[in-house]
Tab-separated table of C-alpha atoms and ligand atoms in Angstrom:
chain	number	residue	atom	x	y	z
A	1	UNK	CA	11.712	16.330	-13.003
A	2	UNK	CA	11.288	19.492	-9.971
A	3	UNK	CA	12.020	18.336	-6.715
A	4	UNK	CA	9.696	20.443	-4.085
A	5	UNK	CA	9.951	20.674	-0.262
A	6	UNK	CA	8.129	23.048	0.570
A	7	UNK	CA	3.682	22.631	0.080
A	8	UNK	CA	3.319	26.586	-0.656
A	9	UNK	CA	6.010	26.140	-3.741
A	10	UNK	CA	4.400	23.107	-5.064
A	11	UNK	CA	0.882	24.561	-4.457
A	12	UNK	CA	1.757	27.752	-6.581
A	13	UNK	CA	3.535	25.461	-8.994
A	14	UNK	CA	0.446	23.112	-9.651
A	15	UNK	CA	-2.124	26.122	-9.935
A	16	UNK	CA	-0.443	27.218	-12.539
A	17	UNK	CA	-0.550	23.795	-13.903
A	18	UNK	CA	-4.168	23.669	-13.605
A	19	UNK	CA	-5.362	26.682	-14.914
A	20	UNK	CA	-3.890	25.186	-17.945
A	21	UNK	CA	-6.461	22.307	-17.800
A	22	UNK	CA	-4.043	19.876	-16.858
A	23	UNK	CA	-4.743	16.573	-15.557
A	24	UNK	CA	-2.562	15.032	-12.235
A	25	UNK	CA	-1.749	12.100	-11.307
A	26	UNK	CA	-0.733	11.066	-7.258
A	27	UNK	CA	1.405	8.574	-6.577
A	28	UNK	CA	1.989	8.638	-2.810
A	29	UNK	CA	4.954	6.739	-1.546
A	30	UNK	CA	7.604	6.038	1.500
A	31	UNK	CA	10.529	5.968	-0.731
A	32	UNK	CA	13.134	3.260	-1.562
A	33	UNK	CA	11.294	2.715	-4.767
A	34	UNK	CA	11.329	-0.634	-6.989
A	35	UNK	CA	9.444	-1.994	-10.097
A	36	UNK	CA	6.074	-1.633	-8.271
A	37	UNK	CA	6.384	1.670	-7.599
A	38	UNK	CA	7.388	2.433	-10.979
A	39	UNK	CA	4.586	0.577	-12.340
A	40	UNK	CA	2.394	3.396	-10.942
A	41	UNK	CA	4.203	6.225	-12.445
A	42	UNK	CA	4.216	4.757	-15.618
A	43	UNK	CA	0.429	4.217	-15.022
A	44	UNK	CA	0.206	8.026	-14.025
A	45	UNK	CA	2.154	9.293	-16.480
A	46	UNK	CA	0.358	7.591	-19.664
A	47	UNK	CA	-3.080	9.263	-18.439
A	48	UNK	CA	-2.618	11.914	-16.971
A	49	UNK	CA	-0.831	15.419	-18.301
A	50	UNK	CA	1.308	15.508	-15.196
A	51	UNK	CA	2.862	13.007	-12.583
A	52	UNK	CA	3.488	13.913	-9.026
A	53	UNK	CA	4.997	11.574	-6.738
A	54	UNK	CA	5.519	12.121	-2.877
A	55	UNK	CA	8.266	10.646	-0.915
A	56	UNK	CA	7.431	10.606	2.900
A	57	UNK	CA	7.562	7.872	5.675
A	58	UNK	CA	4.864	8.694	7.800
A	59	UNK	CA	5.459	7.833	11.137
A	60	UNK	CA	1.952	7.651	12.240
A	61	UNK	CA	0.958	4.877	10.555
A	62	UNK	CA	3.824	2.793	12.024
A	63	UNK	CA	2.348	0.764	15.042
A	64	UNK	CA	5.918	-0.622	15.480
A	65	UNK	CA	8.899	1.724	16.651
A	66	UNK	CA	11.381	-0.573	15.562
A	67	UNK	CA	9.913	-0.892	12.062
A	68	UNK	CA	9.850	2.599	11.206
A	69	UNK	CA	12.837	3.246	12.431
A	70	UNK	CA	14.375	0.441	9.802
A	71	UNK	CA	12.285	1.661	6.963
A	72	UNK	CA	14.880	1.587	4.349
A	73	UNK	CA	15.597	5.217	2.487
A	74	UNK	CA	17.452	5.518	-0.865
A	75	UNK	CA	16.595	9.149	-1.677
A	76	UNK	CA	19.494	9.141	-4.252
A	77	UNK	CA	18.926	6.159	-6.304
A	78	UNK	CA	14.698	7.206	-5.675
A	79	UNK	CA	15.067	10.253	-7.774
A	80	UNK	CA	17.332	8.489	-10.639
A	81	UNK	CA	14.639	5.870	-11.046
A	82	UNK	CA	12.093	9.023	-10.714
A	83	UNK	CA	13.692	11.136	-13.405
A	84	UNK	CA	13.832	7.817	-15.826
A	85	UNK	CA	10.232	6.679	-15.398
A	86	UNK	CA	9.581	10.639	-16.351
A	87	UNK	CA	7.607	11.610	-13.651
A	88	UNK	CA	7.241	15.512	-13.781
A	89	UNK	CA	7.215	16.149	-10.032
A	90	UNK	CA	8.458	15.059	-6.977
A	91	UNK	CA	7.027	16.017	-3.476
A	92	UNK	CA	9.890	15.588	-0.632
A	93	UNK	CA	8.847	17.230	2.751
A	94	UNK	CA	10.032	17.276	5.773
A	95	UNK	CA	7.830	16.276	8.542
A	96	UNK	CA	7.059	19.909	9.830
A	97	UNK	CA	5.691	20.446	6.223
A	98	UNK	CA	3.258	17.670	6.477
A	99	UNK	CA	1.932	18.123	9.896
A	100	UNK	CA	2.649	21.571	10.721
A	101	UNK	CA	0.226	21.817	14.023
A	102	UNK	CA	1.715	18.363	15.258
A	103	UNK	CA	1.044	14.690	14.082
A	104	UNK	CA	-2.229	14.239	16.252
A	105	UNK	CA	-5.015	13.399	13.946
A	106	UNK	CA	-7.792	15.741	14.139
A	107	UNK	CA	-10.354	14.019	11.967
A	108	UNK	CA	-12.302	11.403	12.596
A	109	UNK	CA	-12.129	8.671	9.694
A	110	UNK	CA	-15.341	6.460	10.403
A	111	UNK	CA	-13.745	4.002	8.637
A	112	UNK	CA	-16.351	0.907	9.834
A	113	UNK	CA	-15.133	-2.332	10.140
A	114	UNK	CA	-12.494	-2.485	6.948
A	115	UNK	CA	-10.466	-0.896	9.359
A	116	UNK	CA	-10.812	-3.224	12.265
A	117	UNK	CA	-9.794	-6.431	10.615
A	118	UNK	CA	-6.714	-8.184	9.047
A	119	UNK	CA	-4.479	-5.693	9.180
A	120	UNK	CA	-6.494	-3.177	10.758
A	121	UNK	CA	-6.130	-6.069	14.001
A	122	UNK	CA	-2.641	-6.629	13.743
A	123	UNK	CA	-1.396	-3.200	13.309
A	124	UNK	CA	-3.971	-0.569	15.790
A	125	UNK	CA	-3.642	2.970	14.309
A	126	UNK	CA	-2.221	1.746	11.012
A	127	UNK	CA	-5.024	2.798	8.687
A	128	UNK	CA	-5.888	5.696	10.940
A	129	UNK	CA	-2.477	7.367	9.996
A	130	UNK	CA	-2.415	6.261	6.179
A	131	UNK	CA	-6.074	8.160	6.537
A	132	UNK	CA	-4.438	11.255	7.855
A	133	UNK	CA	-1.156	11.344	5.209
A	134	UNK	CA	-3.019	10.384	2.450
A	135	UNK	CA	-5.971	13.200	3.433
A	136	UNK	CA	-2.861	16.002	3.913
A	137	UNK	CA	-1.557	14.663	0.785
A	138	UNK	CA	-4.256	15.051	-1.437
A	139	UNK	CA	-5.358	18.379	0.021
A	140	UNK	CA	-2.092	19.802	-0.994
A	141	UNK	CA	-1.738	17.503	-4.395
A	142	UNK	CA	-5.560	18.010	-5.250
A	143	UNK	CA	-5.200	15.578	-8.424
A	144	UNK	CA	-7.802	14.163	-10.630
A	145	UNK	CA	-6.701	10.889	-10.219
A	146	UNK	CA	-4.346	9.045	-7.245
A	147	UNK	CA	-2.705	5.221	-7.937
A	148	UNK	CA	-2.190	2.758	-5.866
A	149	UNK	CA	-1.055	-0.484	-5.649
A	150	UNK	CA	-3.200	-4.008	-5.241
A	151	UNK	CA	-0.199	-5.008	-3.058
A	152	UNK	CA	-1.870	-3.065	-0.593
A	153	UNK	CA	-5.335	-4.449	-1.260
A	154	UNK	CA	-7.184	-3.510	2.129
A	155	UNK	CA	-5.308	-0.060	2.142
A	156	UNK	CA	-6.575	0.467	-1.507
A	157	UNK	CA	-10.290	-0.120	-0.103
A	158	UNK	CA	-9.867	2.142	3.071
A	159	UNK	CA	-8.618	4.679	0.497
A	160	UNK	CA	-11.659	4.545	-1.697
A	161	UNK	CA	-13.913	4.985	1.568
A	162	UNK	CA	-11.716	8.014	2.423
A	163	UNK	CA	-12.416	9.388	-0.783
A	164	UNK	CA	-16.150	8.556	-0.594
A	165	UNK	CA	-15.957	10.085	3.074
A	166	UNK	CA	-14.121	13.378	2.248
A	167	UNK	CA	-16.199	13.787	-0.815
A	168	UNK	CA	-13.374	14.066	-2.979
A	169	UNK	CA	-13.319	14.279	-6.841
A	170	UNK	CA	-10.698	11.537	-7.377
A	171	UNK	CA	-10.631	8.693	-9.226
A	172	UNK	CA	-8.212	5.802	-7.549
A	173	UNK	CA	-7.167	3.781	-9.910
A	174	UNK	CA	-5.245	0.410	-8.556
A	175	UNK	CA	-2.207	-1.114	-10.454
A	176	UNK	CA	-1.784	-5.086	-10.089
A	177	UNK	CA	1.098	-5.956	-7.575
A	178	UNK	CA	4.139	-6.091	-9.586
A	179	UNK	CA	6.561	-9.509	-8.767
A	180	UNK	CA	10.177	-10.948	-8.188
A	181	UNK	CA	10.968	-13.842	-10.349
A	182	UNK	CA	9.696	-16.144	-8.044
A	183	UNK	CA	6.935	-14.763	-7.565
A	184	UNK	CA	7.579	-12.691	-4.386
A	185	UNK	CA	5.533	-9.297	-4.343
A	186	UNK	CA	8.149	-6.293	-4.732
A	187	UNK	CA	8.242	-4.345	-1.293
A	188	UNK	CA	10.785	-1.827	0.539
A	189	UNK	CA	10.944	-4.003	2.975
A	190	UNK	CA	12.184	-7.133	1.002
A	191	UNK	CA	15.468	-4.972	1.139
A	192	UNK	CA	15.804	-5.747	5.324
A	193	UNK	CA	16.084	-9.828	4.474
A	194	UNK	CA	19.017	-11.776	4.517
A	195	UNK	CA	19.974	-13.641	1.555
A	196	UNK	CA	18.603	-16.938	3.162
A	197	UNK	CA	15.535	-15.030	4.422
A	198	UNK	CA	14.763	-13.832	0.963
A	199	UNK	CA	14.960	-17.581	-0.134
A	200	UNK	CA	12.371	-18.344	2.127
A	201	UNK	CA	10.355	-15.137	1.105
A	202	UNK	CA	8.805	-16.994	-1.362
A	203	UNK	CA	6.414	-19.083	1.210
A	204	UNK	CA	4.019	-16.402	0.964
A	205	UNK	CA	3.021	-16.400	-2.506
A	206	UNK	CA	3.215	-20.041	-2.871
A	207	UNK	CA	1.062	-20.509	0.245
A	208	UNK	CA	-1.530	-18.241	-1.588
A	209	UNK	CA	-1.044	-19.911	-5.033
A	210	UNK	CA	-1.657	-23.335	-3.303
A	211	UNK	CA	-5.138	-21.346	-1.814
A	212	UNK	CA	-6.261	-20.637	-5.141
A	213	UNK	CA	-5.332	-24.014	-6.798
A	214	UNK	CA	-6.951	-25.866	-3.839
A	215	UNK	CA	-10.130	-24.400	-2.505
A	216	UNK	CA	-12.727	-25.791	-4.849
A	217	UNK	CA	-11.574	-28.907	-3.884
A	218	UNK	CA	-10.789	-29.278	-0.136
A	219	UNK	CA	-12.452	-27.753	2.943
A	220	UNK	CA	-11.737	-23.876	3.783
A	221	UNK	CA	-10.239	-24.367	7.036
A	222	UNK	CA	-7.964	-27.155	5.707
A	223	UNK	CA	-6.776	-25.134	3.261
A	224	UNK	CA	-6.098	-22.143	5.216
A	225	UNK	CA	-4.185	-24.245	7.953
A	226	UNK	CA	-1.680	-25.782	5.280
A	227	UNK	CA	-1.631	-22.853	3.637
A	228	UNK	CA	-0.148	-21.347	6.918
A	229	UNK	CA	1.964	-24.379	7.655
A	230	UNK	CA	3.732	-23.898	4.554
A	231	UNK	CA	4.765	-20.408	5.557
A	232	UNK	CA	5.811	-21.555	8.858
A	233	UNK	CA	7.675	-24.399	7.473
A	234	UNK	CA	10.042	-22.040	5.051
A	235	UNK	CA	11.081	-20.532	8.057
A	236	UNK	CA	8.832	-17.315	8.999
A	237	UNK	CA	8.627	-16.852	12.662
A	238	UNK	CA	4.489	-15.988	12.730
A	239	UNK	CA	1.465	-15.874	10.382
A	240	UNK	CA	-0.638	-13.194	11.435
A	241	UNK	CA	-2.979	-14.284	9.424
A	242	UNK	CA	-4.296	-16.085	6.363
A	243	UNK	CA	-7.725	-15.538	5.123
A	244	UNK	CA	-10.203	-16.155	2.321
A	245	UNK	CA	-12.272	-13.514	2.000
A	246	UNK	CA	-15.155	-11.317	-0.272
A	247	UNK	CA	-12.735	-9.042	-2.294
A	248	UNK	CA	-15.037	-6.153	-1.895
A	249	UNK	CA	-15.614	-5.657	1.799
A	250	UNK	CA	-12.948	-8.323	2.902
A	251	UNK	CA	-15.482	-9.986	5.303
A	252	UNK	CA	-13.933	-13.299	5.883
A	253	UNK	CA	-15.580	-16.584	4.154
A	254	UNK	CA	-16.807	-19.908	5.950
A	255	UNK	CA	-18.256	-21.755	2.911
A	256	UNK	CA	-18.097	-22.949	-0.795
A	257	UNK	CA	-19.536	-22.237	-3.303
A	258	UNK	CA	-19.717	-17.956	-3.112
A	259	UNK	CA	-21.007	-15.889	-5.986
A	260	UNK	CA	-18.820	-12.870	-5.071
A	261	UNK	CA	-15.195	-12.352	-6.718
A	262	UNK	CA	-12.766	-13.630	-3.486
A	263	UNK	CA	-9.285	-12.772	-2.812
A	264	UNK	CA	-6.954	-14.711	-0.558
A	265	UNK	CA	-4.758	-12.441	1.888
A	266	UNK	CA	-1.792	-13.482	4.473
A	267	UNK	CA	0.431	-11.148	6.733
A	268	UNK	CA	3.662	-13.086	8.045
A	269	UNK	CA	6.667	-12.400	10.288
A	270	UNK	CA	10.087	-13.623	8.383
A	271	UNK	CA	12.532	-12.274	11.768
A	272	UNK	CA	11.531	-9.127	12.457
A	273	UNK	CA	10.461	-8.172	8.715
A	274	UNK	CA	6.664	-8.024	8.228
A	275	UNK	CA	5.754	-9.406	4.673
A	276	UNK	CA	2.190	-9.070	3.314
A	277	UNK	CA	0.925	-10.422	0.491
A	278	UNK	CA	-2.866	-11.217	-1.461
A	279	UNK	CA	-4.031	-13.239	-4.578
A	280	UNK	CA	-8.042	-13.047	-6.294
A	281	UNK	CA	-9.133	-16.813	-6.310
A	282	UNK	CA	-11.384	-18.149	-9.038
A	283	UNK	CA	-14.524	-19.383	-7.930
B	1	LIG	P1	4.790	2.407	-0.003
B	1	LIG	O1	6.279	3.219	-0.474
B	1	LIG	O2	5.005	0.624	0.526
B	1	LIG	O3	3.853	3.171	0.891
B	1	LIG	O4	3.900	1.990	-1.094
B	1	LIG	C1	3.586	2.836	-2.275
B	1	LIG	C2	2.319	2.741	-3.320
B	1	LIG	O5	2.853	1.569	-4.166
B	1	LIG	C3	1.330	2.204	-2.706
B	1	LIG	O6	0.201	2.336	-3.267
B	1	LIG	C4	1.082	0.706	-2.640
B	1	LIG	O7	0.427	-0.283	-2.578
B	1	LIG	C5	2.321	0.622	-3.840
B	1	LIG	N1	3.035	-0.864	-4.136
B	1	LIG	C6	3.792	-1.265	-3.268
B	1	LIG	N2	4.584	-2.476	-3.819
B	1	LIG	C7	3.760	-2.535	-4.813
B	1	LIG	C8	4.276	-3.913	-5.711
B	1	LIG	N3	4.936	-4.747	-5.465
B	1	LIG	N4	3.469	-3.448	-7.062
B	1	LIG	C9	2.417	-2.750	-7.595
B	1	LIG	N5	2.361	-1.570	-6.571
B	1	LIG	C10	2.854	-1.695	-5.174
C-alpha cells in the first residue's frame, strides 16, 4: 500500500493509473477502522483495479466540538488493517491539503428536506460538512465508484443526491452494516464506551428489532414509544429520534399498510457518546 499525504502527489500517481484504463474504487473514512470499514475496502477491492481509502477527520461535519476533539485516532493500527485488507492507496491528508483556502464552504449544496430531517435536524450543518469534504475528495480522487455503509443510511441518500447535483459519473455502492456479535452496529465511537455502557448499547438494535417484529400488529406511535423506552431503560441519557420512514426519501410514515420499502432509524446518547443505527422493515 502506498501512503500519500499530498494531493498533487496522489493525483500524479492516479493519473498514470487511469491512463492504463484502471477502475478506481474509493472508500472515504475518518479512521479508527473496524470491520465495517474493511468490508467496504473488500468490496471495492473485488470490483475495481485499484482501491483508494482516505482517512481524514473532517472538522466541518462535527456540530459538537467535544465529539470532534474526542474522535478516536488510531493511525498505526489503521495502516496495518488496510495493508491486510489489500487496499492499494491510503490518502492521509493534513487539513491544509483538504481546505487550502480555509474550511468555509464555497459551494451551496441544494439538498432539500433530506438534509434537514433526522440527523440534519439534530446535527445542523452536518450534511453540509459531509458534502463539502466528499465533494473535495471526489475531485481529488475521481473514482469510478464510491463505497459507503448503510450504517449511515441518511448520509448514503445525501451522497447519492450530491453525485446527481454535481452530475458526476460515479456509482454509489452501499454495503450492509457490519455488527458485533450481540448486534451492536460497529462504529469508531464504540471505542469511547465504558464496559457497562458497551453492554447497554445493544438496546439500540434491540429497539429497532422490536419495531420490525411488532409493526404489523401494533399501532405505529405505540411501537415507536415502546422502542424509545427500551433505549432509555437500558441507561441511555437521551433519544434524539426514533422514526419509521419510507426508505427512499426518509419521509416519516404515519399509517400502515404502506406499499414502499420502510426503514426504522434512531439516534441516542449513551453518556456523551451519540450512537446511530437503522434497520430495513418488512412490509
Ligand atoms: P466513518 O469513518 O464513520 O466516517 O465511516 C466511513 C464509512 O464506513 C462510511 O461510509 C460509513 O457508513 C461506513 N461504515 C461505518 N460503520 C460501518 C458499519 N458498521 N458497517 C458498514 N459500514 C460502516
